[in-house]
Amino acid sequence: MLLLRGSAALSAFRLQHLLKLLQEADLPVAYLNARFVHLLDLSEALNAEQTAVVTALLRYGTPFTEESRDEIQEICVLPRLGTISPWSSKASEIFRHCGLGNVRRVERGVSYTLMRAGAGTFSTTEMEQIRRQLHDPMT
């Protein structure tokens, strides 16, 4: 399995809205950002030419930027195990048409980076509440 980080997953407006929802739920979140992550199931390693094609295919949307921050915590939201998302079906087909037969499947998720208001890290209870706010139980 190969993990590749990608572009920004949410607009500034959507990030601000989601941050506000977390704060309204009495969660001490001071900072929130989101980027796509891509998981590639490979039958064999990619060569240099294939890596260039994969990189080009996964370069879309707004480039991700994040300030260097201390005490950032990360939560990845991925499709439910055992399911294949519509995005994955189409992307995997595109990869095959581009000569990437050794990519059995490509899936996309979202990596959220968060920082706690005040010092320290989120407690286990806070992280569980944040997870419930960030993921869609239907996907």
Tab-separated table of N, CA, C and O in Angstrom, residues 2-105:
chain	number	residue	atom	x	y	z
A	2	LEU	N	0.619	2.139	-0.905
A	2	LEU	CA	1.365	3.389	-1.019
A	2	LEU	C	0.439	4.540	-0.663
A	2	LEU	O	-0.676	4.613	-1.178
A	3	LEU	N	0.880	5.420	0.238
A	3	LEU	CA	0.085	6.582	0.630
A	3	LEU	C	0.735	7.823	0.043
A	3	LEU	O	1.920	8.061	0.248
A	4	LEU	N	-0.050	8.614	-0.692
A	4	LEU	CA	0.426	9.864	-1.281
A	4	LEU	C	-0.480	10.996	-0.820
A	4	LEU	O	-1.701	10.913	-0.938
A	5	ARG	N	0.126	12.035	-0.311
A	5	ARG	CA	-0.636	13.203	0.138
A	5	ARG	C	-0.939	14.085	-1.063
A	5	ARG	O	-0.122	14.204	-1.969
A	6	GLY	N	-2.127	14.707	-1.060
A	6	GLY	CA	-2.564	15.471	-2.216
A	6	GLY	C	-2.932	16.903	-1.912
A	6	GLY	O	-2.412	17.530	-0.980
A	7	SER	N	-3.869	17.392	-2.671
A	7	SER	CA	-4.278	18.791	-2.637
A	7	SER	C	-5.196	19.087	-1.454
A	7	SER	O	-5.588	18.200	-0.694
A	8	ALA	N	-5.548	20.366	-1.327
A	8	ALA	CA	-6.470	20.790	-0.274
A	8	ALA	C	-7.825	20.113	-0.489
A	8	ALA	O	-8.319	20.046	-1.613
A	9	ALA	N	-8.407	19.614	0.581
A	9	ALA	CA	-9.679	18.907	0.480
A	9	ALA	C	-10.879	19.832	0.650
A	9	ALA	O	-11.963	19.527	0.164
A	10	LEU	N	-10.693	20.937	1.363
A	10	LEU	CA	-11.806	21.846	1.636
A	10	LEU	C	-11.394	23.286	1.359
A	10	LEU	O	-10.240	23.668	1.570
A	11	SER	N	-12.355	24.075	0.938
A	11	SER	CA	-12.111	25.507	0.743
A	11	SER	C	-11.953	26.184	2.102
A	11	SER	O	-12.335	25.632	3.137
A	12	ALA	N	-11.415	27.398	2.087
A	12	ALA	CA	-11.263	28.161	3.325
A	12	ALA	C	-12.617	28.360	4.008
A	12	ALA	O	-12.727	28.264	5.233
A	13	PHE	N	-13.658	28.604	3.219
A	13	PHE	CA	-15.002	28.791	3.776
A	13	PHE	C	-15.480	27.524	4.491
A	13	PHE	O	-15.987	27.584	5.609
A	14	ARG	N	-15.316	26.367	3.844
A	14	ARG	CA	-15.758	25.108	4.452
A	14	ARG	C	-14.941	24.762	5.691
A	14	ARG	O	-15.471	24.235	6.677
A	15	LEU	N	-13.627	25.047	5.660
A	15	LEU	CA	-12.799	24.813	6.846
A	15	LEU	C	-13.273	25.670	8.020
A	15	LEU	O	-13.391	25.182	9.142
A	16	GLN	N	-13.545	26.942	7.737
A	16	GLN	CA	-14.002	27.853	8.788
A	16	GLN	C	-15.350	27.392	9.355
A	16	GLN	O	-15.569	27.421	10.569
A	17	HIS	N	-16.240	26.945	8.462
A	17	HIS	CA	-17.550	26.454	8.898
A	17	HIS	C	-17.397	25.210	9.780
A	17	HIS	O	-18.045	25.094	10.837
A	18	LEU	N	-16.556	24.284	9.370
A	18	LEU	CA	-16.344	23.061	10.137
A	18	LEU	C	-15.683	23.373	11.485
A	18	LEU	O	-16.062	22.807	12.517
A	19	LEU	N	-14.734	24.284	11.489
A	19	LEU	CA	-14.103	24.699	12.744
A	19	LEU	C	-15.144	25.288	13.693
A	19	LEU	O	-15.171	24.972	14.888
A	20	LYS	N	-16.036	26.109	13.147
A	20	LYS	CA	-17.097	26.715	13.965
A	20	LYS	C	-18.013	25.631	14.543
A	20	LYS	O	-18.387	25.681	15.716
A	21	LEU	N	-18.362	24.622	13.742
A	21	LEU	CA	-19.206	23.526	14.232
A	21	LEU	C	-18.526	22.768	15.374
A	21	LEU	O	-19.174	22.411	16.367
A	22	LEU	N	-17.231	22.519	15.229
A	22	LEU	CA	-16.490	21.832	16.285
A	22	LEU	C	-16.471	22.665	17.562
A	22	LEU	O	-16.674	22.146	18.660
A	23	GLN	N	-16.239	23.955	17.410
A	23	GLN	CA	-16.202	24.836	18.578
A	23	GLN	C	-17.580	24.971	19.223
A	23	GLN	O	-17.685	25.017	20.444
A	24	GLU	N	-18.637	25.003	18.423
A	24	GLU	CA	-19.996	25.067	18.969
A	24	GLU	C	-20.373	23.792	19.715
A	24	GLU	O	-21.265	23.806	20.560
A	25	ALA	N	-19.692	22.698	19.388
A	25	ALA	CA	-19.907	21.433	20.095
A	25	ALA	C	-19.033	21.364	21.360
A	25	ALA	O	-18.853	20.290	21.932
A	26	ASP	N	-18.503	22.516	21.773
A	26	ASP	CA	-17.661	22.645	22.968
A	26	ASP	C	-16.381	21.823	22.894
A	26	ASP	O	-15.893	21.311	23.906
A	27	LEU	N	-15.838	21.707	21.680
A	27	LEU	CA	-14.559	21.038	21.506
A	27	LEU	C	-13.475	22.109	21.387
A	27	LEU	O	-13.644	23.079	20.659
A	28	PRO	N	-12.364	21.956	22.097
A	28	PRO	CA	-11.332	22.998	22.145
A	28	PRO	C	-10.400	22.984	20.930
A	28	PRO	O	-9.185	22.817	21.042
A	29	VAL	N	-10.958	23.169	19.754
A	29	VAL	CA	-10.172	23.147	18.517
A	29	VAL	C	-9.851	24.588	18.132
A	29	VAL	O	-10.746	25.401	17.934
A	30	ALA	N	-8.553	24.892	18.008
A	30	ALA	CA	-8.114	26.244	17.648
A	30	ALA	C	-7.740	26.343	16.177
A	30	ALA	O	-7.743	27.424	15.602
A	31	TYR	N	-7.411	25.205	15.553
A	31	TYR	CA	-6.928	25.195	14.174
A	31	TYR	C	-7.410	23.919	13.493
A	31	TYR	O	-7.439	22.854	14.107
A	32	LEU	N	-7.768	24.052	12.218
A	32	LEU	CA	-8.227	22.900	11.430
A	32	LEU	C	-7.800	23.099	9.982
A	32	LEU	O	-7.930	24.197	9.439
A	33	ASN	N	-7.289	22.038	9.372
A	33	ASN	CA	-6.979	22.049	7.948
A	33	ASN	C	-7.282	20.655	7.411
A	33	ASN	O	-7.423	19.701	8.179
A	34	ALA	N	-7.389	20.532	6.089
A	34	ALA	CA	-7.733	19.232	5.492
A	34	ALA	C	-7.078	19.095	4.127
A	34	ALA	O	-7.060	20.032	3.336
A	35	ARG	N	-6.573	17.897	3.873
A	35	ARG	CA	-5.999	17.600	2.558
A	35	ARG	C	-6.395	16.177	2.156
A	35	ARG	O	-6.685	15.339	3.004
A	36	PHE	N	-6.410	15.950	0.844
A	36	PHE	CA	-6.690	14.605	0.359
A	36	PHE	C	-5.476	13.717	0.573
A	36	PHE	O	-4.331	14.169	0.503
A	37	VAL	N	-5.742	12.453	0.854
A	37	VAL	CA	-4.711	11.426	0.864
A	37	VAL	C	-5.174	10.340	-0.101
A	37	VAL	O	-6.368	10.070	-0.224
A	38	HIS	N	-4.221	9.767	-0.814
A	38	HIS	CA	-4.531	8.732	-1.796
A	38	HIS	C	-3.814	7.453	-1.394
A	38	HIS	O	-2.614	7.479	-1.100
A	39	LEU	N	-4.548	6.371	-1.386
A	39	LEU	CA	-3.989	5.060	-1.062
A	39	LEU	C	-3.993	4.218	-2.331
A	39	LEU	O	-5.042	4.042	-2.959
A	40	LEU	N	-2.825	3.714	-2.705
A	40	LEU	CA	-2.700	2.901	-3.902
A	40	LEU	C	-2.363	1.473	-3.504
A	40	LEU	O	-1.362	1.238	-2.813
A	41	ASP	N	-3.186	0.542	-3.946
A	41	ASP	CA	-2.927	-0.883	-3.747
A	41	ASP	C	-2.154	-1.338	-4.981
A	41	ASP	O	-2.692	-1.340	-6.096
A	42	LEU	N	-0.891	-1.716	-4.783
A	42	LEU	CA	0.000	-2.050	-5.896
A	42	LEU	C	0.280	-3.545	-5.955
A	42	LEU	O	0.478	-4.186	-4.922
A	43	SER	N	0.341	-4.075	-7.161
A	43	SER	CA	0.757	-5.467	-7.329
A	43	SER	C	2.283	-5.557	-7.362
A	43	SER	O	2.854	-6.598	-7.053
A	44	GLU	N	2.939	-4.468	-7.752
A	44	GLU	CA	4.402	-4.357	-7.727
A	44	GLU	C	4.774	-2.879	-7.656
A	44	GLU	O	3.949	-2.013	-7.950
A	45	ALA	N	5.987	-2.609	-7.248
A	45	ALA	CA	6.434	-1.220	-7.075
A	45	ALA	C	6.362	-0.452	-8.395
A	45	ALA	O	6.491	-1.022	-9.480
A	46	LEU	N	6.156	0.849	-8.280
A	46	LEU	CA	6.129	1.718	-9.449
A	46	LEU	C	7.549	2.048	-9.878
A	46	LEU	O	8.415	2.288	-9.044
A	47	ASN	N	7.770	2.073	-11.208
A	47	ASN	CA	9.063	2.539	-11.693
A	47	ASN	C	9.005	4.063	-11.829
A	47	ASN	O	7.963	4.682	-11.570
A	48	ALA	N	10.101	4.682	-12.251
A	48	ALA	CA	10.184	6.150	-12.317
A	48	ALA	C	9.140	6.730	-13.270
A	48	ALA	O	8.499	7.747	-12.963
A	49	GLU	N	8.934	6.094	-14.416
A	49	GLU	CA	7.957	6.589	-15.395
A	49	GLU	C	6.536	6.490	-14.834
A	49	GLU	O	5.738	7.424	-14.964
A	50	GLN	N	6.221	5.379	-14.212
A	50	GLN	CA	4.898	5.199	-13.622
A	50	GLN	C	4.671	6.180	-12.473
A	50	GLN	O	3.571	6.724	-12.328
A	51	THR	N	5.696	6.419	-11.684
A	51	THR	CA	5.586	7.389	-10.587
A	51	THR	C	5.256	8.774	-11.117
A	51	THR	O	4.429	9.491	-10.545
A	52	ALA	N	5.863	9.139	-12.239
A	52	ALA	CA	5.580	10.445	-12.850
A	52	ALA	C	4.129	10.531	-13.310
A	52	ALA	O	3.468	11.560	-13.144
A	53	VAL	N	3.603	9.445	-13.887
A	53	VAL	CA	2.209	9.428	-14.343
A	53	VAL	C	1.266	9.527	-13.140
A	53	VAL	O	0.303	10.298	-13.153
A	54	VAL	N	1.544	8.755	-12.093
A	54	VAL	CA	0.711	8.791	-10.885
A	54	VAL	C	0.713	10.199	-10.297
A	54	VAL	O	-0.347	10.736	-9.936
A	55	THR	N	1.876	10.796	-10.211
A	55	THR	CA	1.986	12.156	-9.662
A	55	THR	C	1.156	13.133	-10.486
A	55	THR	O	0.452	13.983	-9.928
A	56	ALA	N	1.218	13.023	-11.797
A	56	ALA	CA	0.443	13.917	-12.664
A	56	ALA	C	-1.058	13.689	-12.494
A	56	ALA	O	-1.834	14.649	-12.444
A	57	LEU	N	-1.480	12.439	-12.384
A	57	LEU	CA	-2.905	12.139	-12.232
A	57	LEU	C	-3.464	12.641	-10.907
A	57	LEU	O	-4.631	13.032	-10.835
A	58	LEU	N	-2.637	12.627	-9.877
A	58	LEU	CA	-3.120	13.011	-8.550
A	58	LEU	C	-2.854	14.479	-8.213
A	58	LEU	O	-3.079	14.913	-7.099
A	59	ARG	N	-2.391	15.246	-9.205
A	59	ARG	CA	-2.187	16.682	-9.005
A	59	ARG	C	-3.415	17.407	-9.552
A	59	ARG	O	-3.536	17.666	-10.733
A	60	TYR	N	-4.349	17.694	-8.681
A	60	TYR	CA	-5.595	18.361	-9.066
A	60	TYR	C	-6.049	19.252	-7.926
A	60	TYR	O	-5.622	19.105	-6.796
A	61	GLY	N	-6.908	20.180	-8.226
A	61	GLY	CA	-7.463	21.047	-7.190
A	61	GLY	C	-6.481	22.092	-6.708
A	61	GLY	O	-5.447	22.350	-7.316
A	62	THR	N	-6.811	22.680	-5.584
A	62	THR	CA	-6.002	23.731	-4.973
A	62	THR	C	-4.835	23.101	-4.217
A	62	THR	O	-5.054	22.209	-3.393
A	63	PRO	N	-3.617	23.552	-4.472
A	63	PRO	CA	-2.481	22.988	-3.724
A	63	PRO	C	-2.677	23.176	-2.223
A	63	PRO	O	-3.225	24.179	-1.772
A	64	PHE	N	-2.226	22.200	-1.462
A	64	PHE	CA	-2.361	22.231	-0.008
A	64	PHE	C	-1.238	23.058	0.594
A	64	PHE	O	-0.072	22.881	0.240
A	65	THR	N	-1.585	23.948	1.486
A	65	THR	CA	-0.581	24.706	2.236
A	65	THR	C	-0.945	24.641	3.711
A	65	THR	O	-2.123	24.656	4.072
A	66	GLU	N	0.081	24.538	4.510
A	66	GLU	CA	-0.144	24.515	5.947
A	66	GLU	C	1.053	25.149	6.621
A	66	GLU	O	2.189	24.848	6.291
A	67	GLU	N	0.763	26.039	7.535
A	67	GLU	CA	1.825	26.654	8.313
A	67	GLU	C	2.421	25.599	9.239
A	67	GLU	O	1.725	24.692	9.681
A	68	SER	N	3.702	25.746	9.516
A	68	SER	CA	4.342	24.854	10.476
A	68	SER	C	3.794	25.183	11.861
A	68	SER	O	3.820	26.329	12.290
A	69	ARG	N	3.238	24.199	12.517
A	69	ARG	CA	2.646	24.414	13.843
A	69	ARG	C	3.085	23.309	14.788
A	69	ARG	O	3.230	22.162	14.393
A	70	ASP	N	3.251	23.668	16.035
A	70	ASP	CA	3.572	22.675	17.058
A	70	ASP	C	2.286	21.980	17.496
A	70	ASP	O	1.202	22.535	17.409
A	71	GLU	N	2.439	20.769	17.971
A	71	GLU	CA	1.347	20.000	18.572
A	71	GLU	C	0.138	19.805	17.656
A	71	GLU	O	-1.006	19.869	18.087
A	72	ILE	N	0.399	19.570	16.391
A	72	ILE	CA	-0.662	19.235	15.436
A	72	ILE	C	-1.013	17.761	15.615
A	72	ILE	O	-0.137	16.922	15.788
A	73	GLN	N	-2.291	17.460	15.588
A	73	GLN	CA	-2.744	16.073	15.603
A	73	GLN	C	-3.486	15.810	14.298
A	73	GLN	O	-4.095	16.716	13.722
A	74	GLU	N	-3.420	14.586	13.827
A	74	GLU	CA	-3.989	14.228	12.530
A	74	GLU	C	-5.036	13.139	12.685
A	74	GLU	O	-4.860	12.200	13.456
A	75	ILE	N	-6.128	13.297	11.926
A	75	ILE	CA	-7.180	12.283	11.849
A	75	ILE	C	-7.428	12.025	10.371
A	75	ILE	O	-7.687	12.962	9.606
A	76	CYS	N	-7.352	10.764	9.952
A	76	CYS	CA	-7.645	10.412	8.560
A	76	CYS	C	-9.035	9.806	8.486
A	76	CYS	O	-9.389	8.929	9.278
A	77	VAL	N	-9.809	10.292	7.534
A	77	VAL	CA	-11.154	9.779	7.294
A	77	VAL	C	-11.128	9.092	5.935
A	77	VAL	O	-10.845	9.724	4.915
A	78	LEU	N	-11.399	7.795	5.939
A	78	LEU	CA	-11.340	6.975	4.737
A	78	LEU	C	-12.666	6.257	4.538
A	78	LEU	O	-13.426	6.085	5.490
A	79	PRO	N	-12.927	5.810	3.307
A	79	PRO	CA	-14.155	5.025	3.096
A	79	PRO	C	-14.151	3.776	3.971
A	79	PRO	O	-13.103	3.238	4.323
A	80	ARG	N	-15.328	3.329	4.295
A	80	ARG	CA	-15.514	2.155	5.137
A	80	ARG	C	-14.789	0.939	4.539
A	80	ARG	O	-14.801	0.733	3.326
A	81	LEU	N	-14.148	0.160	5.414
A	81	LEU	CA	-13.463	-1.055	4.965
A	81	LEU	C	-14.448	-1.978	4.231
A	81	LEU	O	-15.598	-2.109	4.642
A	82	GLY	N	-13.970	-2.583	3.176
A	82	GLY	CA	-14.802	-3.508	2.419
A	82	GLY	C	-15.656	-2.852	1.355
A	82	GLY	O	-16.354	-3.535	0.611
A	83	THR	N	-15.621	-1.527	1.269
A	83	THR	CA	-16.392	-0.833	0.243
A	83	THR	C	-15.441	-0.204	-0.771
A	83	THR	O	-14.271	0.026	-0.486
A	84	ILE	N	-15.960	0.061	-1.941
A	84	ILE	CA	-15.218	0.766	-2.977
A	84	ILE	C	-16.035	1.992	-3.332
A	84	ILE	O	-17.184	1.883	-3.766
A	85	SER	N	-15.456	3.153	-3.119
A	85	SER	CA	-16.181	4.397	-3.371
A	85	SER	C	-16.329	4.625	-4.876
A	85	SER	O	-15.547	4.108	-5.675
A	86	PRO	N	-17.327	5.408	-5.277
A	86	PRO	CA	-17.454	5.766	-6.701
A	86	PRO	C	-16.197	6.474	-7.209
A	86	PRO	O	-15.778	6.253	-8.344
A	87	TRP	N	-15.571	7.309	-6.378
A	87	TRP	CA	-14.334	7.980	-6.773
A	87	TRP	C	-13.265	6.948	-7.101
A	87	TRP	O	-12.573	7.044	-8.106
A	88	SER	N	-13.146	5.922	-6.256
A	88	SER	CA	-12.153	4.877	-6.457
A	88	SER	C	-12.403	4.103	-7.747
A	88	SER	O	-11.467	3.810	-8.495
A	89	SER	N	-13.649	3.769	-8.012
A	89	SER	CA	-13.968	3.011	-9.229
A	89	SER	C	-13.512	3.763	-10.470
A	89	SER	O	-12.854	3.196	-11.355
A	90	LYS	N	-13.840	5.042	-10.548
A	90	LYS	CA	-13.484	5.840	-11.718
A	90	LYS	C	-11.980	6.081	-11.789
A	90	LYS	O	-11.364	5.947	-12.841
A	91	ALA	N	-11.367	6.437	-10.654
A	91	ALA	CA	-9.929	6.704	-10.641
A	91	ALA	C	-9.128	5.455	-11.000
A	91	ALA	O	-8.166	5.522	-11.773
A	92	SER	N	-9.533	4.299	-10.485
A	92	SER	CA	-8.825	3.056	-10.785
A	92	SER	C	-8.922	2.731	-12.274
A	92	SER	O	-7.951	2.270	-12.890
A	93	GLU	N	-10.071	3.003	-12.868
A	93	GLU	CA	-10.255	2.801	-14.314
A	93	GLU	C	-9.336	3.741	-15.106
A	93	GLU	O	-8.685	3.321	-16.073
A	94	ILE	N	-9.257	4.985	-14.702
A	94	ILE	CA	-8.382	5.959	-15.369
A	94	ILE	C	-6.925	5.513	-15.255
A	94	ILE	O	-6.167	5.566	-16.234
A	95	PHE	N	-6.515	5.053	-14.094
A	95	PHE	CA	-5.141	4.581	-13.905
A	95	PHE	C	-4.833	3.426	-14.864
A	95	PHE	O	-3.765	3.385	-15.466
A	96	ARG	N	-5.763	2.480	-15.019
A	96	ARG	CA	-5.551	1.353	-15.937
A	96	ARG	C	-5.422	1.844	-17.377
A	96	ARG	O	-4.573	1.374	-18.126
A	97	HIS	N	-6.261	2.809	-17.780
A	97	HIS	CA	-6.202	3.348	-19.139
A	97	HIS	C	-4.912	4.123	-19.398
A	97	HIS	O	-4.536	4.325	-20.554
A	98	CYS	N	-4.249	4.549	-18.337
A	98	CYS	CA	-2.982	5.280	-18.466
A	98	CYS	C	-1.779	4.334	-18.375
A	98	CYS	O	-0.645	4.781	-18.208
A	99	GLY	N	-2.017	3.037	-18.473
A	99	GLY	CA	-0.935	2.065	-18.469
A	99	GLY	C	-0.396	1.713	-17.094
A	99	GLY	O	0.725	1.214	-16.984
A	100	LEU	N	-1.187	1.944	-16.067
A	100	LEU	CA	-0.756	1.649	-14.702
A	100	LEU	C	-1.437	0.381	-14.196
A	100	LEU	O	-2.133	0.381	-13.180
A	101	GLY	N	-1.225	-0.706	-14.904
A	101	GLY	CA	-1.849	-1.980	-14.565
A	101	GLY	C	-1.433	-2.529	-13.219
A	101	GLY	O	-2.144	-3.350	-12.637
A	102	ASN	N	-0.287	-2.112	-12.708
A	102	ASN	CA	0.147	-2.605	-11.401
A	102	ASN	C	-0.516	-1.850	-10.241
A	102	ASN	O	-0.304	-2.182	-9.089
A	103	VAL	N	-1.354	-0.855	-10.550
A	103	VAL	CA	-2.163	-0.202	-9.523
A	103	VAL	C	-3.509	-0.920	-9.529
A	103	VAL	O	-4.343	-0.706	-10.399
A	104	ARG	N	-3.699	-1.808	-8.570
A	104	ARG	CA	-4.942	-2.578	-8.517
A	104	ARG	C	-6.134	-1.696	-8.161
A	104	ARG	O	-7.226	-1.884	-8.666
A	105	ARG	N	-5.875	-0.737	-7.271
A	105	ARG	CA	-6.965	0.141	-6.826
A	105	ARG	C	-6.368	1.410	-6.236
A	105	ARG	O	-5.309	1.378	-5.614
